[in-house]
Every structure is written in C-alpha cells, then in structure tokens.
mmCIF file of C-alpha atoms in Angstrom:
data_model
loop_
_atom_site.group_PDB
_atom_site.id
_atom_site.type_symbol
_atom_site.label_atom_id
_atom_site.label_comp_id
_atom_site.label_asym_id
_atom_site.label_seq_id
_atom_site.Cartn_x
_atom_site.Cartn_y
_atom_site.Cartn_z
ATOM 1 C CA MET A 1251 56.849 2.439 36.076
ATOM 2 C CA THR A 1252 55.049 4.659 33.540
ATOM 3 C CA THR A 1253 51.596 5.475 33.667
ATOM 4 C CA SER A 1254 49.624 6.287 30.572
ATOM 5 C CA THR A 1255 47.637 9.405 30.348
ATOM 6 C CA PRO A 1256 44.088 9.006 29.032
ATOM 7 C CA THR A 1257 43.313 10.313 25.668
ATOM 8 C CA ARG A 1258 40.885 13.282 25.516
ATOM 9 C CA PRO A 1259 38.431 13.757 22.870
ATOM 10 C CA GLU A 1260 40.089 17.334 21.994
ATOM 11 C CA ASP A 1261 43.652 15.298 21.589
ATOM 12 C CA LEU A 1262 41.941 13.177 18.954
ATOM 13 C CA ASP A 1263 40.180 15.645 16.999
ATOM 14 C CA PRO A 1264 40.985 19.336 17.262
ATOM 15 C CA MET A 1265 37.843 20.377 15.849
ATOM 16 C CA THR A 1266 36.008 18.535 18.920
ATOM 17 C CA PRO A 1267 35.986 20.561 22.067
ATOM 18 C CA ALA A 1268 36.520 19.654 25.685
ATOM 19 C CA VAL A 1269 33.543 17.980 27.366
ATOM 20 C CA GLY A 1270 33.092 20.723 29.842
ATOM 21 C CA THR A 1271 33.431 23.346 27.123
ATOM 22 C CA ARG A 1272 31.458 21.537 24.562
ATOM 23 C CA ARG A 1273 29.038 23.756 22.486
ATOM 24 C CA LYS A 1274 25.693 23.000 21.096
ATOM 25 C CA LEU A 1275 23.573 24.781 18.350
ATOM 26 C CA PRO A 1276 20.333 26.289 19.189
ATOM 27 C CA ARG A 1277 17.163 24.046 19.153
ATOM 28 C CA TYR A 1278 16.363 24.787 15.750
ATOM 29 C CA GLY A 1279 19.933 25.262 14.623
ATOM 30 C CA GLY A 1280 20.134 22.113 12.370
ATOM 31 C CA VAL A 1281 17.010 23.004 10.526
ATOM 32 C CA GLY A 1282 18.400 26.664 10.000
ATOM 33 C CA LEU A 1283 21.521 25.382 8.491
ATOM 34 C CA TYR A 1284 19.456 23.034 6.114
ATOM 35 C CA VAL A 1285 17.476 25.762 5.322
ATOM 36 C CA ALA A 1286 20.308 28.110 4.595
ATOM 37 C CA GLY A 1287 21.801 25.457 2.334
ATOM 38 C CA LEU A 1288 18.349 25.316 0.391
ATOM 39 C CA VAL A 1289 18.411 29.116 -0.071
ATOM 40 C CA VAL A 1290 21.873 28.804 -1.408
ATOM 41 C CA ALA A 1291 20.694 25.871 -3.855
ATOM 42 C CA GLY A 1292 17.706 28.106 -4.973
ATOM 43 C CA LEU A 1293 19.950 30.903 -6.001
ATOM 44 C CA LEU A 1294 22.145 28.626 -7.809
ATOM 45 C CA THR A 1295 19.209 26.915 -9.505
ATOM 46 C CA LEU A 1296 17.931 30.650 -10.718
ATOM 47 C CA LEU A 1297 21.346 31.379 -12.093
ATOM 48 C CA SER A 1298 21.419 28.303 -14.151
ATOM 49 C CA GLY A 1299 17.614 28.101 -15.491
ATOM 50 C CA PHE A 1300 15.030 26.978 -12.580
ATOM 51 C CA SER A 1301 13.867 23.679 -12.540
ATOM 52 C CA TRP A 1302 12.659 21.670 -9.551
ATOM 53 C CA GLY A 1303 14.482 18.727 -10.391
ATOM 54 C CA LEU A 1304 17.900 20.546 -10.236
ATOM 55 C CA PHE A 1305 16.759 22.419 -7.094
ATOM 56 C CA ALA A 1306 16.095 19.112 -5.399
ATOM 57 C CA VAL A 1307 19.426 17.843 -6.288
ATOM 58 C CA TYR A 1308 21.051 21.022 -5.137
ATOM 59 C CA GLY A 1309 19.096 21.541 -2.166
ATOM 60 C CA VAL A 1310 19.975 17.802 -0.654
ATOM 61 C CA VAL A 1311 23.591 18.498 -1.303
ATOM 62 C CA LEU A 1312 24.203 21.949 -0.175
ATOM 63 C CA GLY A 1313 21.717 21.340 2.726
ATOM 64 C CA CYS A 1314 23.671 18.252 4.129
ATOM 65 C CA LEU A 1315 26.596 20.109 3.493
ATOM 66 C CA VAL A 1316 25.863 23.216 5.168
ATOM 67 C CA THR A 1317 24.381 21.232 8.202
ATOM 68 C CA TYR A 1318 27.618 19.053 8.481
ATOM 69 C CA VAL A 1319 30.152 21.762 8.372
ATOM 70 C CA GLY A 1320 28.043 24.253 10.763
ATOM 71 C CA SER A 1321 27.477 21.255 13.335
ATOM 72 C CA ARG A 1322 31.255 20.265 12.871
ATOM 73 C CA VAL A 1323 32.516 23.762 13.753
ATOM 74 C CA VAL A 1324 30.292 24.247 16.961
ATOM 75 C CA GLU A 1325 29.718 20.916 18.185
ATOM 76 C CA GLY A 1326 32.289 18.428 16.867
ATOM 77 C CA SER A 1327 32.701 15.623 14.431
ATOM 78 C CA ARG A 1328 30.537 13.090 15.991
ATOM 79 C CA LYS A 1329 27.610 15.315 16.532
ATOM 80 C CA ALA A 1330 28.359 16.779 12.997
ATOM 81 C CA THR A 1331 27.905 13.014 11.540
ATOM 82 C CA ASP A 1332 24.745 12.319 13.219
ATOM 83 C CA ARG A 1333 23.387 15.647 11.975
ATOM 84 C CA LEU A 1334 24.436 14.531 8.543
ATOM 85 C CA VAL A 1335 22.797 10.807 8.486
ATOM 86 C CA THR A 1336 19.678 12.482 10.156
ATOM 87 C CA SER A 1337 19.708 15.092 7.263
ATOM 88 C CA LEU A 1338 20.164 12.526 4.567
ATOM 89 C CA VAL A 1339 17.471 10.346 6.070
ATOM 90 C CA THR A 1340 14.926 13.321 6.295
ATOM 91 C CA SER A 1341 15.874 14.483 2.914
ATOM 92 C CA ALA A 1342 15.054 10.693 1.466
ATOM 93 C CA PHE A 1343 11.923 10.692 3.197
ATOM 94 C CA ALA A 1344 10.975 14.181 1.743
ATOM 95 C CA ILE A 1345 11.813 13.127 -1.783
ATOM 96 C CA ALA A 1346 9.759 9.889 -1.420
ATOM 97 C CA MET A 1347 6.761 11.902 -0.381
ATOM 98 C CA VAL A 1348 6.462 14.524 -3.417
ATOM 99 C CA PRO A 1349 5.052 12.160 -5.813
ATOM 100 C CA LEU A 1350 2.640 11.199 -3.374
ATOM 101 C CA VAL A 1351 1.446 14.299 -2.028
ATOM 102 C CA SER A 1352 1.527 15.600 -5.951
ATOM 103 C CA LEU A 1353 -0.784 12.713 -7.010
ATOM 104 C CA ILE A 1354 -3.488 13.224 -4.012
ATOM 105 C CA TYR A 1355 -3.298 16.894 -4.703
ATOM 106 C CA THR A 1356 -3.844 16.654 -8.718
ATOM 107 C CA VAL A 1357 -6.507 13.776 -8.268
ATOM 108 C CA VAL A 1358 -8.433 15.900 -5.389
ATOM 109 C CA SER A 1359 -8.152 19.170 -7.172
ATOM 110 C CA LYS A 1360 -9.289 17.410 -10.756
ATOM 111 C CA GLY A 1361 -11.895 15.011 -9.331
ATOM 112 C CA ILE A 1362 -13.675 17.286 -6.718
ATOM 113 C CA THR A 1363 -15.444 18.928 -9.800
ATOM 114 C CA ARG A 1364 -18.000 15.980 -10.325
ATOM 115 C CA LEU A 1365 -18.100 14.748 -6.605
ATOM 116 C CA ASP A 1366 -21.701 15.380 -6.344
ATOM 117 C CA GLY A 1367 -25.067 13.399 -5.695
ATOM 118 C CA THR A 1368 -25.659 13.057 -9.459
ATOM 119 C CA PHE A 1369 -22.160 11.193 -9.824
ATOM 120 C CA PHE A 1370 -23.198 8.668 -7.018
ATOM 121 C CA SER A 1371 -26.892 7.991 -8.140
ATOM 122 C CA ASN A 1372 -26.961 8.053 -11.918
ATOM 123 C CA SER A 1373 -25.509 5.792 -14.538
ATOM 124 C CA MET A 1374 -24.214 6.520 -18.127
ATOM 125 C CA VAL A 1375 -27.275 5.301 -20.025
ATOM 126 C CA GLY A 1376 -28.170 7.767 -22.637
ATOM 127 C CA VAL A 1377 -25.302 10.358 -21.817
ATOM 128 C CA VAL A 1378 -22.635 11.525 -24.160
ATOM 129 C CA GLY A 1379 -21.620 14.966 -22.984
ATOM 130 C CA GLU A 1380 -22.403 16.609 -19.639
ATOM 131 C CA GLY A 1381 -23.953 14.670 -16.602
ATOM 132 C CA GLY A 1382 -24.119 11.069 -15.956
ATOM 133 C CA GLY A 1383 -22.394 9.316 -13.137
ATOM 134 C CA ALA A 1384 -20.649 6.110 -11.980
ATOM 135 C CA TYR A 1385 -23.384 4.588 -9.740
ATOM 136 C CA HIS A 1386 -23.245 1.519 -11.773
ATOM 137 C CA ALA A 1387 -19.515 1.375 -12.013
ATOM 138 C CA ILE A 1388 -19.417 1.777 -8.091
ATOM 139 C CA MET A 1389 -21.942 -1.047 -7.484
ATOM 140 C CA GLY A 1390 -20.069 -3.329 -9.900
ATOM 141 C CA THR A 1391 -16.790 -2.643 -8.198
ATOM 142 C CA LEU A 1392 -18.366 -3.633 -4.801
ATOM 143 C CA ILE A 1393 -20.061 -6.480 -6.219
ATOM 144 C CA ILE A 1394 -17.141 -8.096 -7.992
ATOM 145 C CA THR A 1395 -14.561 -7.225 -4.910
ATOM 146 C CA ALA A 1396 -16.983 -9.064 -2.609
ATOM 147 C CA LEU A 1397 -17.183 -12.229 -4.833
ATOM 148 C CA ALA A 1398 -13.511 -12.291 -4.931
ATOM 149 C CA SER A 1399 -13.080 -11.907 -1.340
ATOM 150 C CA LEU A 1400 -15.649 -14.776 -0.842
ATOM 151 C CA ILE A 1401 -13.347 -16.977 -3.057
ATOM 152 C CA SER A 1402 -9.959 -15.614 -1.914
ATOM 153 C CA VAL A 1403 -10.307 -15.587 1.919
ATOM 154 C CA PRO A 1404 -11.331 -18.882 2.718
ATOM 155 C CA VAL A 1405 -8.718 -20.585 0.246
ATOM 156 C CA GLY A 1406 -5.978 -18.199 1.538
ATOM 157 C CA LEU A 1407 -6.571 -18.747 5.207
ATOM 158 C CA LEU A 1408 -6.984 -22.568 4.961
ATOM 159 C CA ALA A 1409 -3.756 -22.724 2.695
ATOM 160 C CA ALA A 1410 -1.921 -20.565 5.574
ATOM 161 C CA ILE A 1411 -2.892 -22.740 8.211
ATOM 162 C CA TYR A 1412 -1.539 -25.798 6.139
ATOM 163 C CA LEU A 1413 1.613 -24.285 5.755
ATOM 164 C CA VAL A 1414 1.890 -23.189 9.298
ATOM 165 C CA GLU A 1415 0.278 -25.928 11.427
ATOM 166 C CA TYR A 1416 0.770 -29.213 9.118
ATOM 167 C CA GLY A 1417 3.004 -28.791 6.224
ATOM 168 C CA ARG A 1418 6.166 -30.462 6.281
ATOM 169 C CA GLY A 1419 8.895 -31.310 3.780
ATOM 170 C CA LYS A 1420 8.757 -30.833 0.150
ATOM 171 C CA LEU A 1421 4.909 -30.233 -0.298
ATOM 172 C CA LYS A 1422 5.395 -27.370 2.017
ATOM 173 C CA LYS A 1423 8.522 -25.805 0.069
ATOM 174 C CA ALA A 1424 6.662 -26.398 -3.328
ATOM 175 C CA LEU A 1425 3.475 -24.576 -2.133
ATOM 176 C CA THR A 1426 5.657 -21.790 -0.684
ATOM 177 C CA PHE A 1427 7.303 -21.352 -3.937
ATOM 178 C CA PHE A 1428 4.279 -21.362 -5.883
ATOM 179 C CA VAL A 1429 2.788 -18.616 -3.500
ATOM 180 C CA ASP A 1430 5.960 -16.524 -4.179
ATOM 181 C CA VAL A 1431 5.601 -16.905 -7.863
ATOM 182 C CA MET A 1432 1.587 -15.747 -7.868
ATOM 183 C CA THR A 1433 2.471 -12.849 -5.986
ATOM 184 C CA GLY A 1434 4.525 -11.386 -8.715
ATOM 185 C CA ILE A 1435 2.481 -12.459 -11.724
ATOM 186 C CA PRO A 1436 1.225 -9.420 -13.896
ATOM 187 C CA SER A 1437 -2.381 -8.336 -13.711
ATOM 188 C CA ILE A 1438 -3.126 -8.834 -17.196
ATOM 189 C CA VAL A 1439 -2.113 -12.433 -17.053
ATOM 190 C CA ALA A 1440 -5.100 -13.363 -14.125
ATOM 191 C CA GLY A 1441 -7.332 -11.753 -16.608
ATOM 192 C CA LEU A 1442 -6.479 -13.807 -19.475
ATOM 193 C CA PHE A 1443 -6.591 -17.088 -17.364
ATOM 194 C CA ALA A 1444 -9.957 -15.953 -16.226
ATOM 195 C CA TYR A 1445 -11.009 -15.402 -20.025
ATOM 196 C CA ALA A 1446 -9.314 -18.625 -21.211
ATOM 197 C CA LEU A 1447 -11.026 -20.601 -18.350
ATOM 198 C CA PHE A 1448 -14.779 -19.424 -18.806
ATOM 199 C CA ALA A 1449 -14.163 -19.439 -22.606
ATOM 200 C CA ILE A 1450 -14.179 -23.334 -22.517
ATOM 201 C CA PHE A 1451 -17.422 -23.458 -21.172
ATOM 202 C CA PHE A 1452 -19.161 -20.465 -22.682
ATOM 203 C CA GLY A 1453 -17.192 -19.956 -25.964
ATOM 204 C CA PRO A 1454 -15.315 -16.920 -27.054
ATOM 205 C CA GLY A 1455 -16.653 -13.147 -25.955
ATOM 206 C CA VAL A 1456 -17.745 -14.183 -22.638
ATOM 207 C CA ARG A 1457 -17.993 -11.272 -20.478
ATOM 208 C CA PHE A 1458 -19.395 -11.152 -16.838
ATOM 209 C CA GLY A 1459 -18.617 -10.083 -13.328
ATOM 210 C CA LEU A 1460 -17.879 -13.906 -11.878
ATOM 211 C CA GLY A 1461 -15.153 -14.026 -14.556
ATOM 212 C CA GLY A 1462 -13.685 -10.683 -13.074
ATOM 213 C CA ALA A 1463 -14.149 -11.989 -9.385
ATOM 214 C CA VAL A 1464 -12.054 -15.304 -10.570
ATOM 215 C CA ALA A 1465 -9.394 -13.065 -11.891
ATOM 216 C CA LEU A 1466 -8.819 -10.672 -9.023
ATOM 217 C CA SER A 1467 -9.038 -13.924 -6.548
ATOM 218 C CA VAL A 1468 -5.876 -15.229 -8.527
ATOM 219 C CA LEU A 1469 -4.331 -12.007 -7.797
ATOM 220 C CA MET A 1470 -5.633 -11.653 -4.053
ATOM 221 C CA ILE A 1471 -5.243 -15.514 -2.771
ATOM 222 C CA PRO A 1472 -1.265 -15.225 -2.345
ATOM 223 C CA VAL A 1473 -1.440 -11.886 -0.706
ATOM 224 C CA VAL A 1474 -3.938 -13.330 1.647
ATOM 225 C CA VAL A 1475 -1.668 -16.518 2.094
ATOM 226 C CA ARG A 1476 1.388 -14.889 2.648
ATOM 227 C CA SER A 1477 0.151 -12.542 5.314
ATOM 228 C CA ALA A 1478 -1.795 -14.815 7.134
ATOM 229 C CA GLU A 1479 1.164 -17.114 7.302
ATOM 230 C CA GLU A 1480 3.116 -14.455 9.000
ATOM 231 C CA VAL A 1481 0.510 -13.712 11.407
ATOM 232 C CA LEU A 1482 -0.039 -17.378 12.465
ATOM 233 C CA LYS A 1483 3.734 -17.705 12.772
ATOM 234 C CA LEU A 1484 3.557 -15.041 15.488
ATOM 235 C CA VAL A 1485 1.474 -16.984 17.785
ATOM 236 C CA PRO A 1486 3.657 -18.305 20.555
ATOM 237 C CA ASN A 1487 4.183 -22.050 20.438
ATOM 238 C CA GLU A 1488 3.704 -22.288 24.375
ATOM 239 C CA LEU A 1489 -0.061 -21.617 23.574
ATOM 240 C CA ARG A 1490 -0.412 -24.441 21.218
ATOM 241 C CA GLU A 1491 1.846 -26.842 23.765
ATOM 242 C CA ALA A 1492 -0.324 -25.718 26.835
ATOM 243 C CA SER A 1493 -3.529 -26.781 24.908
ATOM 244 C CA TYR A 1494 -2.402 -30.196 23.747
ATOM 245 C CA ALA A 1495 -1.223 -30.716 27.394
ATOM 246 C CA LEU A 1496 -4.716 -30.480 28.373
ATOM 247 C CA GLY A 1497 -5.548 -33.091 25.772
ATOM 248 C CA VAL A 1498 -7.147 -30.975 23.292
ATOM 249 C CA PRO A 1499 -6.882 -32.195 19.351
ATOM 250 C CA LYS A 1500 -5.204 -30.120 16.908
ATOM 251 C CA TRP A 1501 -7.754 -28.716 14.903
ATOM 252 C CA ARG A 1502 -9.706 -27.568 18.087
ATOM 253 C CA THR A 1503 -6.402 -25.839 19.268
ATOM 254 C CA ILE A 1504 -6.368 -24.005 15.922
ATOM 255 C CA THR A 1505 -9.872 -22.894 16.056
ATOM 256 C CA LYS A 1506 -10.120 -22.094 19.908
ATOM 257 C CA VAL A 1507 -6.353 -20.938 20.326
ATOM 258 C CA VAL A 1508 -4.459 -20.067 17.367
ATOM 259 C CA LEU A 1509 -7.301 -18.153 15.147
ATOM 260 C CA PRO A 1510 -8.526 -16.149 18.063
ATOM 261 C CA THR A 1511 -5.349 -15.124 19.055
ATOM 262 C CA ALA A 1512 -4.396 -13.978 15.586
ATOM 263 C CA ILE A 1513 -7.547 -12.584 14.509
ATOM 264 C CA ALA A 1514 -6.203 -8.997 14.583
ATOM 265 C CA GLY A 1515 -3.544 -9.701 12.179
ATOM 266 C CA LEU A 1516 -5.786 -11.691 9.761
ATOM 267 C CA GLY A 1517 -8.320 -9.198 9.496
ATOM 268 C CA THR A 1518 -5.682 -6.573 8.868
ATOM 269 C CA GLY A 1519 -4.120 -8.551 6.222
ATOM 270 C CA VAL A 1520 -7.578 -9.555 4.598
ATOM 271 C CA THR A 1521 -8.543 -5.963 4.465
ATOM 272 C CA LEU A 1522 -5.089 -4.586 3.151
ATOM 273 C CA SER A 1523 -5.414 -7.726 0.126
ATOM 274 C CA ILE A 1524 -9.058 -6.430 -0.725
ATOM 275 C CA ALA A 1525 -7.347 -2.962 -0.895
ATOM 276 C CA ARG A 1526 -4.751 -4.474 -3.236
ATOM 277 C CA VAL A 1527 -7.085 -5.836 -5.660
ATOM 278 C CA ILE A 1528 -9.822 -3.394 -5.692
ATOM 279 C CA GLY A 1529 -8.125 -0.891 -8.136
ATOM 280 C CA GLU A 1530 -7.055 -3.387 -10.746
ATOM 281 C CA THR A 1531 -8.040 -2.533 -14.332
ATOM 282 C CA ALA A 1532 -6.360 -4.768 -17.042
ATOM 283 C CA PRO A 1533 -8.092 -8.142 -15.539
ATOM 284 C CA LEU A 1534 -11.600 -6.576 -15.411
ATOM 285 C CA LEU A 1535 -10.953 -4.756 -18.971
ATOM 286 C CA VAL A 1536 -10.438 -8.514 -20.408
ATOM 287 C CA ILE A 1537 -12.847 -10.594 -18.723
ATOM 288 C CA VAL A 1538 -15.796 -7.970 -17.494
ATOM 289 C CA GLY A 1539 -15.703 -5.364 -20.283
ATOM 290 C CA ILE A 1540 -17.687 -2.249 -19.666
ATOM 291 C CA THR A 1541 -21.344 -1.157 -19.968
ATOM 292 C CA ALA A 1542 -23.378 2.235 -19.581
ATOM 293 C CA ALA A 1543 -26.339 0.414 -17.520
ATOM 294 C CA THR A 1544 -26.426 -0.966 -14.165
ATOM 295 C CA ASN A 1545 -26.179 -4.771 -13.795
ATOM 296 C CA PHE A 1546 -26.300 -6.181 -10.471
ATOM 297 C CA ASP A 1547 -26.087 -9.868 -11.580
ATOM 298 C CA PRO A 1548 -22.288 -11.081 -11.827
ATOM 299 C CA PHE A 1549 -23.546 -14.247 -13.570
ATOM 300 C CA ASP A 1550 -25.045 -12.586 -16.773
ATOM 301 C CA GLY A 1551 -23.793 -9.865 -18.789
ATOM 302 C CA ARG A 1552 -21.400 -7.200 -18.675
ATOM 303 C CA MET A 1553 -20.687 -5.054 -15.608
ATOM 304 C CA ALA A 1554 -19.113 -1.724 -15.052
ATOM 305 C CA THR A 1555 -16.279 -1.135 -12.842
ATOM 306 C CA LEU A 1556 -14.754 1.794 -11.158
ATOM 307 C CA PRO A 1557 -11.223 1.229 -12.586
ATOM 308 C CA VAL A 1558 -12.543 0.176 -16.307
ATOM 309 C CA TYR A 1559 -15.052 3.209 -15.734
ATOM 310 C CA ALA A 1560 -12.223 5.582 -15.376
ATOM 311 C CA TYR A 1561 -10.176 4.194 -18.406
ATOM 312 C CA TYR A 1562 -13.158 4.366 -20.827
ATOM 313 C CA GLN A 1563 -14.057 7.798 -19.885
ATOM 314 C CA LEU A 1564 -10.355 9.130 -20.186
ATOM 315 C CA THR A 1565 -9.715 7.265 -23.476
ATOM 316 C CA GLN A 1566 -13.439 7.862 -24.944
ATOM 317 C CA PRO A 1567 -14.518 11.049 -23.442
ATOM 318 C CA GLY A 1568 -17.425 11.923 -25.820
ATOM 319 C CA VAL A 1569 -18.066 15.359 -27.081
ATOM 320 C CA PRO A 1570 -17.224 17.696 -25.786
ATOM 321 C CA PRO A 1571 -14.576 15.528 -24.051
ATOM 322 C CA GLN A 1572 -13.866 17.794 -20.828
ATOM 323 C CA PHE A 1573 -17.009 16.316 -19.139
ATOM 324 C CA GLY A 1574 -15.795 12.784 -19.785
ATOM 325 C CA ILE A 1575 -12.289 13.638 -18.359
ATOM 326 C CA ASP A 1576 -13.932 15.183 -15.393
ATOM 327 C CA ARG A 1577 -15.856 11.800 -14.635
ATOM 328 C CA ALA A 1578 -12.678 10.071 -15.030
ATOM 329 C CA TRP A 1579 -10.790 12.175 -12.352
ATOM 330 C CA THR A 1580 -13.487 11.992 -10.181
ATOM 331 C CA ALA A 1581 -13.810 7.857 -10.454
ATOM 332 C CA ALA A 1582 -10.031 7.897 -9.642
ATOM 333 C CA LEU A 1583 -10.551 10.068 -6.517
ATOM 334 C CA VAL A 1584 -13.583 7.698 -5.269
ATOM 335 C CA LEU A 1585 -11.143 4.721 -5.590
ATOM 336 C CA ILE A 1586 -8.664 6.420 -3.650
ATOM 337 C CA ILE A 1587 -11.273 7.175 -0.916
ATOM 338 C CA ILE A 1588 -12.245 3.498 -0.703
ATOM 339 C CA VAL A 1589 -8.674 2.301 -0.448
ATOM 340 C CA MET A 1590 -7.736 4.822 2.182
ATOM 341 C CA ALA A 1591 -11.064 3.711 3.779
ATOM 342 C CA LEU A 1592 -10.114 -0.030 3.841
ATOM 343 C CA ASN A 1593 -6.731 1.025 5.112
ATOM 344 C CA VAL A 1594 -8.257 2.678 8.157
ATOM 345 C CA VAL A 1595 -10.528 -0.163 8.728
ATOM 346 C CA ALA A 1596 -7.299 -2.640 8.749
ATOM 347 C CA ARG A 1597 -6.073 -0.279 11.327
ATOM 348 C CA LEU A 1598 -8.964 -0.218 13.554
ATOM 349 C CA ILE A 1599 -9.058 -4.230 13.489
ATOM 350 C CA SER A 1600 -5.561 -4.305 14.445
ATOM 351 C CA ARG A 1601 -6.178 -1.752 17.381
ATOM 352 C CA PHE A 1602 -9.307 -3.117 18.755
ATOM 353 C CA PHE A 1603 -9.111 -6.814 18.091
ATOM 354 C CA ALA A 1604 -5.613 -7.175 19.135
ATOM 355 C CA PRO A 1605 -5.277 -9.701 22.187
ATOM 356 C CA LYS A 1606 -5.407 -7.885 25.561
ATOM 357 C CA THR A 1607 -2.094 -8.412 27.532
ATOM 358 C CA GLY A 1608 -1.906 -7.827 31.342
ATOM 359 C CA ARG A 1609 0.333 -5.031 32.784
#
C-alpha cells in the first residue's frame, strides 16, 4: 500500500518559500515599492517630455509592476497577487479623485475672492463692473427649490408607497418603467415641458419662479420615488404581519409602522434629491430667466437663481470682465457649499433618526 506525500507550497511554486521560513516585506514595504515605481515613471516621463497624463499611465503600470515583482521575490506569488490587486484598486481610486480634488481646488481658489458680506447682501441692480452680489440669486434658488420640494416630496412618497404596498400587475410595471424613463431625461426637456405648459395659459414669453419649480419637480419626483421605494422595501415584512395580526388596517400600518421605521432613509433620500436639482441651470434658463433685482414672488415675474446667475456672469461679465468672472466663481462656490451642507444633513438624518436596535 502506497501513501501519498502531501504537496507543499514550495513544490508547487519555486518562488514560494516554505511556511516556516516565509518572509514578509516591512510594514510600508508595499508602499515603498510603489513609490519606487512612481520615481522610475517620473524619470521616464522627463526623458520624453513631461506631462501629467503620461506620468499617470507610466506611474500606475510601473508602480504595480515593481510592487508585484518585489513582493513575489520576497513573499511568494499569492501575496504578490494580493498586493498587485490592492495597488490596482488604490490607483483607480486615486485617479478617480484627481478630477474632484482639482475641481474643488479651482473653485475655492477662484471663488474665495468675492466671498464677502457684500456678495451675500447686495443684488446686481445698477452694477456693471466692480461690486454687486448674489443675494437675489440665493433667495431665488431657495424659494424655487422649496416650491419644487413641496410639489415633489408628497407626490414621490405617495407614489413609492403605492408601488411597494399596493401596486400589483401591469399597472405597477408601467409606473416603474415610466419612473425609470423620467430618471434619465435631460434637464432641458423638463424646462421645455414647463415652458410649454405655462405658455398655454399665460402666452409665449412667460417667465416666473413657479415654472422653474415645476421643471425641477419633473427631475426630482423620479429620484424621490426610486429612493423611497428602495427604503420602504427594506422594512421587514414581519413588522407588517405583526400589525395585521393585531387587526390594524393597512393604511394605519403604513402610517404607524412602515413610515416611522423608514423615516431615516426617506429623509436621506429626499435631502439628496434636493441636492440633485438645486444646481440645475438649463430648465431655469428656459422658464425662469434672470433679473438683476430681488424678486420674492415666484408667481409674478422673472427670478434670479445661482446657476443662471453664474452662467450670465461668466458669459456677459461686463466691463472690465474680471469682476463678473469673479462673481461667477463665487456663485459656483456657494452652490457647492449648499450641496455639501445638504449631504451633511442627509448623513445626520440617517444617523440620528435610524431605528434604535437593542444589543
């Protein structure tokens, strides 16, 4: 009777040392190898005429290659493969972050010039060159976005409740299909729809804030529906069944059990949908227009909004043009700050209003 000898790792791969004698790179050895590859990539790029794009390509290829070869010699093929995949994933993340970091740096460095009290307290009435602010545009953005939220949130939440709790058959499939289609429509189409709708009643050339709110709601409703639908699906069916077992009707189960359980996710989804539409320019350019004065009435006359304000300050900056360009960059910075604040609010809602679970 013959006995088989267990296969050892070093018999399979001569580059893999025995378990008892396996070596490891130092704690930051993998990082050091990758940096060495970046140094080589920098030297090659200098020899062929330096460019950031070429350096990124050479850096990723040589960094991953040096990391893999160095780890394979010291640690073996399995650990080397792990380090190679880690290097590729990290490189992809770093490359994806470059445009975001560059965007934030550019907007902050150029927008900080006019980020002062005058910008937040003055309008553009009588201003051609230096001075002026975006008070009228900030207030217009807040008013129109608030109206859009008043239209979109109830409709979106009720539609999501229907799809999850009541919807069945072909009608549910049709509604889901149309929500998916509306999610992908271009924003200019929403603006043209609102303009065509109100032109029927008020004639061509109509411009007012309510039209902008309707246009934004067309973009916002499908986002609210989709996010709320996914959140409501996460509510355990056991909670519904326990409520039904006690004789509670369905509508009361939804209002007293389902919605309170999902309130954190619903609040997060609504907040993110507001952040999604607050920076839209094309629909507001079509139906709201622009004005240099402050208008608090969304039912009468043109209103200024931050995206359209930034667009006009950049395309029609006045004389000399630098003052208008500075105002455009500052308006973009304020928009980014508002969107970041909304994202922080969404995180806080998700954290503090989530259902408490016992340990």
